[in-house]
PDB file of C-alpha atoms in Angstrom:
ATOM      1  CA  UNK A  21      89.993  95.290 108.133  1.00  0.00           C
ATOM      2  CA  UNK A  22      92.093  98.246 110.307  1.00  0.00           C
ATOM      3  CA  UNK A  23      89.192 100.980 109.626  1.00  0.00           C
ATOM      4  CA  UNK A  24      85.473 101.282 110.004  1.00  0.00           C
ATOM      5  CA  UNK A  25      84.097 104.033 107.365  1.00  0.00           C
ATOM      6  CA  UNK A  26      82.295 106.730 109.446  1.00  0.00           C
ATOM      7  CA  UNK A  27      80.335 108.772 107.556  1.00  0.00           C
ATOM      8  CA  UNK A  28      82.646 108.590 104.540  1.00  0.00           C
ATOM      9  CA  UNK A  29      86.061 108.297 106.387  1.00  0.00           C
ATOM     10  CA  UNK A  30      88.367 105.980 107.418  1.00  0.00           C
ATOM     11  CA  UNK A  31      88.507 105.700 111.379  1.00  0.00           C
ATOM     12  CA  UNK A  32      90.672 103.129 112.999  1.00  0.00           C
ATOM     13  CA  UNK A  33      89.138 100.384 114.933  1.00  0.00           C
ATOM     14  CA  UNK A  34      89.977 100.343 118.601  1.00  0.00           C
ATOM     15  CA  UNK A  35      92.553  98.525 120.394  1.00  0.00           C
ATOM     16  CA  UNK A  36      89.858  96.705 121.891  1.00  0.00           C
ATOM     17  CA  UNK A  37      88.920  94.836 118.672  1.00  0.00           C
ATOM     18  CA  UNK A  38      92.444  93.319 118.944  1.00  0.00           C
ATOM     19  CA  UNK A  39      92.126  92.104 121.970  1.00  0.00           C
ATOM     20  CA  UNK A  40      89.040  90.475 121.406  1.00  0.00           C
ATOM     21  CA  UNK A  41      90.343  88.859 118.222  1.00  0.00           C
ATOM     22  CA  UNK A  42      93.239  87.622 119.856  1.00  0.00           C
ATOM     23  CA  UNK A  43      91.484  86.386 123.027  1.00  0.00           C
ATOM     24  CA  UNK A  44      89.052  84.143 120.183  1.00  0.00           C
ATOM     25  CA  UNK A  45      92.091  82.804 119.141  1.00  0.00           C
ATOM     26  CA  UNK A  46      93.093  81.375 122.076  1.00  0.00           C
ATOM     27  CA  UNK A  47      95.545  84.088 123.490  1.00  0.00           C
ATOM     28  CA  UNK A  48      93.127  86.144 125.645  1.00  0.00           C
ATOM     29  CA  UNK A  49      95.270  89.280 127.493  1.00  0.00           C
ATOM     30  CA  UNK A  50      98.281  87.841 125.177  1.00  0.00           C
ATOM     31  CA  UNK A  51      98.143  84.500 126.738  1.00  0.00           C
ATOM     32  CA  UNK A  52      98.330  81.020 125.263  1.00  0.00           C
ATOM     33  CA  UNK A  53      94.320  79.980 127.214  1.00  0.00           C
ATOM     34  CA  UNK A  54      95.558  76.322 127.772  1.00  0.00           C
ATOM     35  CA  UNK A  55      98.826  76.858 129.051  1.00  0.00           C
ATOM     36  CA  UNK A  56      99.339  80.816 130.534  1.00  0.00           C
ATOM     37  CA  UNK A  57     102.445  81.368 128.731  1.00  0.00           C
ATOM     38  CA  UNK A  58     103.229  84.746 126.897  1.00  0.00           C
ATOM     39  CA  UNK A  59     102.788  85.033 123.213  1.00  0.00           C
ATOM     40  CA  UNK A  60     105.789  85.298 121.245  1.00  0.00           C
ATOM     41  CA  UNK A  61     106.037  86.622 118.722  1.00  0.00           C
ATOM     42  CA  UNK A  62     109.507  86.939 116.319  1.00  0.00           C
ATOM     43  CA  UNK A  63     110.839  89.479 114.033  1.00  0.00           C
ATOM     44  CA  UNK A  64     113.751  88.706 111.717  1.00  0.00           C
ATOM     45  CA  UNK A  65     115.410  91.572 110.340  1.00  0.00           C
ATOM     46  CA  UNK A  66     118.725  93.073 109.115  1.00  0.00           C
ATOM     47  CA  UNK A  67     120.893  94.821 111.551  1.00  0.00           C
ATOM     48  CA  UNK A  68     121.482  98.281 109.259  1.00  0.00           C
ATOM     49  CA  UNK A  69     122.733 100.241 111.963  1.00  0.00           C
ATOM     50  CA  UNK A  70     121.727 102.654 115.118  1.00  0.00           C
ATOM     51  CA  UNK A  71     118.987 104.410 113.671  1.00  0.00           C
ATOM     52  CA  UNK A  72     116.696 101.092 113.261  1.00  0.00           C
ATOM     53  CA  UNK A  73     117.048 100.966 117.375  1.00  0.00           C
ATOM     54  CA  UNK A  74     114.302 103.676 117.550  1.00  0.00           C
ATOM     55  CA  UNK A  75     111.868 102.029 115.260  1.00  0.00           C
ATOM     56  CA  UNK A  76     112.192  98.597 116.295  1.00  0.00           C
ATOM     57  CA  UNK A  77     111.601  99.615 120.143  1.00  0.00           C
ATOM     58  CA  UNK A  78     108.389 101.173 118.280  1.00  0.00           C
ATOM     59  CA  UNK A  79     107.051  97.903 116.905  1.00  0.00           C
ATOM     60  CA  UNK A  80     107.931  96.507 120.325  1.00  0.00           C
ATOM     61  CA  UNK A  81     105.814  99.041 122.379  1.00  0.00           C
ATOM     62  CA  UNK A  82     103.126  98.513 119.805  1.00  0.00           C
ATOM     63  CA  UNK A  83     102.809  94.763 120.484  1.00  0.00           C
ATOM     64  CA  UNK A  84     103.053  95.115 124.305  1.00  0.00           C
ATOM     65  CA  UNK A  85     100.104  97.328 123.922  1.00  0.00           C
ATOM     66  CA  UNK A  86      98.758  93.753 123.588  1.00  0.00           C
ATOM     67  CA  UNK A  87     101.041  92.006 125.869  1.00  0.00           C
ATOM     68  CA  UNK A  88     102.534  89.921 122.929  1.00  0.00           C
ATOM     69  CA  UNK A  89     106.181  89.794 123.423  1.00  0.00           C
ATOM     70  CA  UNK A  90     108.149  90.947 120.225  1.00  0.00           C
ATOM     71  CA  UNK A  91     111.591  89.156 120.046  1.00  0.00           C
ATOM     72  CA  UNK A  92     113.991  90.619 117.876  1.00  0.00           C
ATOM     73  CA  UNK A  93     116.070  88.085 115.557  1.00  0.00           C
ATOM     74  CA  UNK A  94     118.498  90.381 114.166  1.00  0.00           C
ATOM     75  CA  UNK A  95     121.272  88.976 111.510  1.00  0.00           C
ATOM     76  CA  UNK A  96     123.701  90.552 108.497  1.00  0.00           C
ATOM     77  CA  UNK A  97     121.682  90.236 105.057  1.00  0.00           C
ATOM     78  CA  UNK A  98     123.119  86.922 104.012  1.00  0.00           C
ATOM     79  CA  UNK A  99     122.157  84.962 107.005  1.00  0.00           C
ATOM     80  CA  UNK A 100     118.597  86.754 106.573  1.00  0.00           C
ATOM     81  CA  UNK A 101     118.356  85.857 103.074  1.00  0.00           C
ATOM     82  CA  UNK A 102     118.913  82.281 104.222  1.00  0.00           C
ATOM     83  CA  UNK A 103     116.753  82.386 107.067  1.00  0.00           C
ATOM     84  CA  UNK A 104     113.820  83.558 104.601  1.00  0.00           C
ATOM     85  CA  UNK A 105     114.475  81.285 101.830  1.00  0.00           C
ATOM     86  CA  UNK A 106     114.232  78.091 104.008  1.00  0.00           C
ATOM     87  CA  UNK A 107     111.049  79.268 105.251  1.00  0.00           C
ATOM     88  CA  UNK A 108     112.764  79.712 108.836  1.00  0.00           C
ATOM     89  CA  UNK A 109     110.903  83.080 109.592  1.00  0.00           C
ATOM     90  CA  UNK A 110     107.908  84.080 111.474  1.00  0.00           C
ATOM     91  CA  UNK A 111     107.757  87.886 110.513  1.00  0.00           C
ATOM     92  CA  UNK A 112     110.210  89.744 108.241  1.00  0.00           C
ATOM     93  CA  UNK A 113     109.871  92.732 106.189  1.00  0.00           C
ATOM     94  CA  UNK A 114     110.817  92.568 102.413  1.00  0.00           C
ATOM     95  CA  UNK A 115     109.717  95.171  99.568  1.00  0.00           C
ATOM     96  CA  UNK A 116     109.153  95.520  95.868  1.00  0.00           C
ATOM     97  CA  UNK A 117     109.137  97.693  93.537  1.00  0.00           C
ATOM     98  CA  UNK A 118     107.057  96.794  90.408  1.00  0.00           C
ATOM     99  CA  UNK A 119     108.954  96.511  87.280  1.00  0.00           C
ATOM    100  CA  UNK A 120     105.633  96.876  84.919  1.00  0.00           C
ATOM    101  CA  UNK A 121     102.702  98.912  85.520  1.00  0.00           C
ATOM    102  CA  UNK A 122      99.913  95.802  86.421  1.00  0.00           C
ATOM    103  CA  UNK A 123      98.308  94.869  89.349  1.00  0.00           C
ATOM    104  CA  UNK A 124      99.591  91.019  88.672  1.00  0.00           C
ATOM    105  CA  UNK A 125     103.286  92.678  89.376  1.00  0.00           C
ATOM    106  CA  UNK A 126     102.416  92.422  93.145  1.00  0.00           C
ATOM    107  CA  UNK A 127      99.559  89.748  92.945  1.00  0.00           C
ATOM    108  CA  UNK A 128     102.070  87.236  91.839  1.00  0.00           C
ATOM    109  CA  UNK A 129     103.756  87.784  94.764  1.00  0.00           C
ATOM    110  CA  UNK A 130     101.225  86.301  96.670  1.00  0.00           C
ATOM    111  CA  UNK A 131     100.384  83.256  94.085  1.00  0.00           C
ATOM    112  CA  UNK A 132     101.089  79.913  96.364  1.00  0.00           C
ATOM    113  CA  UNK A 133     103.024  78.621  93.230  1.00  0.00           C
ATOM    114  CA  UNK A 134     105.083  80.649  93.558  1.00  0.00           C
ATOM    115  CA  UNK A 135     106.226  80.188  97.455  1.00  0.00           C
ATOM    116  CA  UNK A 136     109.390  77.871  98.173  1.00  0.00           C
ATOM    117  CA  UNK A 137     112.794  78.633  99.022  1.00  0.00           C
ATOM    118  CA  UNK A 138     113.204  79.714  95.145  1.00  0.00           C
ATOM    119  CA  UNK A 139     109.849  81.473  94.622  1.00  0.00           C
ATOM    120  CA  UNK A 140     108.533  85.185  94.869  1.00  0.00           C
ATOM    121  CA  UNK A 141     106.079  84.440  97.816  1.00  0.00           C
ATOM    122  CA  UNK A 142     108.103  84.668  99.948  1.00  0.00           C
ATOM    123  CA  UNK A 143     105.384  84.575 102.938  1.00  0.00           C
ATOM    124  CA  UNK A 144     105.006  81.322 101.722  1.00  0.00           C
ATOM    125  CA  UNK A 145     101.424  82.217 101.226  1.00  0.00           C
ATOM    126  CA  UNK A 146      98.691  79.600  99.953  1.00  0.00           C
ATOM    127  CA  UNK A 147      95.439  80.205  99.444  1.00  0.00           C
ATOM    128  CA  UNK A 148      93.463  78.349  96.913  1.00  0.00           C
ATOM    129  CA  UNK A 149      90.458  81.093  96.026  1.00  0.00           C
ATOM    130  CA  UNK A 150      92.889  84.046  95.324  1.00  0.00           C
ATOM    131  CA  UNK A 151      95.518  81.214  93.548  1.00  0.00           C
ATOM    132  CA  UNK A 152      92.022  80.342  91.393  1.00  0.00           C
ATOM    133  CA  UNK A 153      91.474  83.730  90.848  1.00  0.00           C
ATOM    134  CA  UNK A 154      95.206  84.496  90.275  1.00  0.00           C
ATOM    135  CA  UNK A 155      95.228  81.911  87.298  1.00  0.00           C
ATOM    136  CA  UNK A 156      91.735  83.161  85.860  1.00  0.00           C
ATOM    137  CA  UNK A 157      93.366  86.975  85.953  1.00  0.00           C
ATOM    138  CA  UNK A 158      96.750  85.491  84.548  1.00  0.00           C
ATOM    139  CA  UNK A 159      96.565  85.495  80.649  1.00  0.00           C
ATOM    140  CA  UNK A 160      93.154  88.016  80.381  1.00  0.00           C
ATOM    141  CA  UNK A 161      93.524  90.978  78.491  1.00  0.00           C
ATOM    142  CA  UNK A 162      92.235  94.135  80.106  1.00  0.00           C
ATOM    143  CA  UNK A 163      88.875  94.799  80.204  1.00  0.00           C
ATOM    144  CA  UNK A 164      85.759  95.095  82.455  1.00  0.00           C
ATOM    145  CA  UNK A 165      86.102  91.792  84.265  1.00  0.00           C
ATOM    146  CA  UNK A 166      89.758  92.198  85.573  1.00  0.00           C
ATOM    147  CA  UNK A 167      89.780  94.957  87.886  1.00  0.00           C
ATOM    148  CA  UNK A 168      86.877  93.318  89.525  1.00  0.00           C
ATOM    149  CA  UNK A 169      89.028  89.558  90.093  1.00  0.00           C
ATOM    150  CA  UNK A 170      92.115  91.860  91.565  1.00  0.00           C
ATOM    151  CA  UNK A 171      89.564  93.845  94.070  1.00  0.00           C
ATOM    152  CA  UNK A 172      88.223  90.007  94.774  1.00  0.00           C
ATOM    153  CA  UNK A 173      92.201  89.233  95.126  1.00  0.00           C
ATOM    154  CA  UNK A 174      92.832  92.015  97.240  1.00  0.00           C
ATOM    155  CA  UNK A 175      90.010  91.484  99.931  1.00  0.00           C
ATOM    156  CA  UNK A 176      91.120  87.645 100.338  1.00  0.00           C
ATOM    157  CA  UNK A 177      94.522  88.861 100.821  1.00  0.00           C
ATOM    158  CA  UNK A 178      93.722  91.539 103.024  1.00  0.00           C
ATOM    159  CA  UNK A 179      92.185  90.103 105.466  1.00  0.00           C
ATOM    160  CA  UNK A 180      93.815  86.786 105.677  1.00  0.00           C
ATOM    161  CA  UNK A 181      96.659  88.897 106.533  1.00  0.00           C
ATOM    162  CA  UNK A 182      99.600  86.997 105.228  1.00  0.00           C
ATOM    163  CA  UNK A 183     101.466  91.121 104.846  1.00  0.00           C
ATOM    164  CA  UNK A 184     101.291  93.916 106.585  1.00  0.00           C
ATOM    165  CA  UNK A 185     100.598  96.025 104.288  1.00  0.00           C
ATOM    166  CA  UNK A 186     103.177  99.430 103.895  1.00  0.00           C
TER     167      UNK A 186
END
């Protein structure tokens, strides 16, 4: 979805093919098309200390490289945990590690079940071909067929986007 394979490598797509995408969805040069406001686009995240100042002002350059505005919602981890739970987020950044070695330790994550102020997913995810596939990969024992439903999994989650991927 980020890279075009050139001659066997990964090269990253241009900035224009981010512009164009955004433009065909309705925020041309960063713009809302029907109204000419900015885009807007917030961040929640954990105040840690000074030395998140230098990448945060990263991620904001990056975005203005679009003209999207990147608003910082900063908060202690309590007030972020809350914030997350009822779903009051528009981007965050959370990680895992898996406790088992299986693709389904991450996949799961990702399972619209499993969203809600309780649940793993917490992107609040939903898709209903990778939750189909999700329940068909579920309870199979390993063989052949599984590796191909989590590559399946994986391109539906890829490129609806619902992660950034790190």
């Amino acid at each position: 979805v980020v890279y075009d394979w050139v001659d066997g490598r990964p090269v990253r797509k241009p900035i224009e093919v981010a512009r164009k995408l955004l433009a065909e969805a309705g925020f041309p040069d960063g713009r809302d098309a029907s109204t000419g406001q900015p885009l807007v686009l917030y961040l929640d995240t954990v105040q840690r200390g000074p030395g998140d100042k230098p990448r945060l002002d990263w991620y904001r350059r990056q975005f203005q490289k679009l003209n999207i505005q990147l608003e910082l919602r900063t908060s202690d981890w309590n007030r972020f945990q809350e914030k997350v739970r009822a779903g009051n987020t528009q981007l965050f950044f959370l990680g895992w590690n898996a406790d088992y070695p299986d693709p389904e330790n991450f996949m799961f994550l990702l399972h619209g079940p499993n969203s809600g102020a309780d649940g793993e997913n917490k992107a609040r995810y939903a898709n209903p071909a990778f939750d189909r596939l999700f329940e068909q990969m579920r309870h199979m024992e390993n063989g052949p067929a599984r590796p191909t439903i989590f590559d399946q999994m994986e391109t539906i989650a890829r490129e609806d986007a619902s992660w950034g991927w790190g």
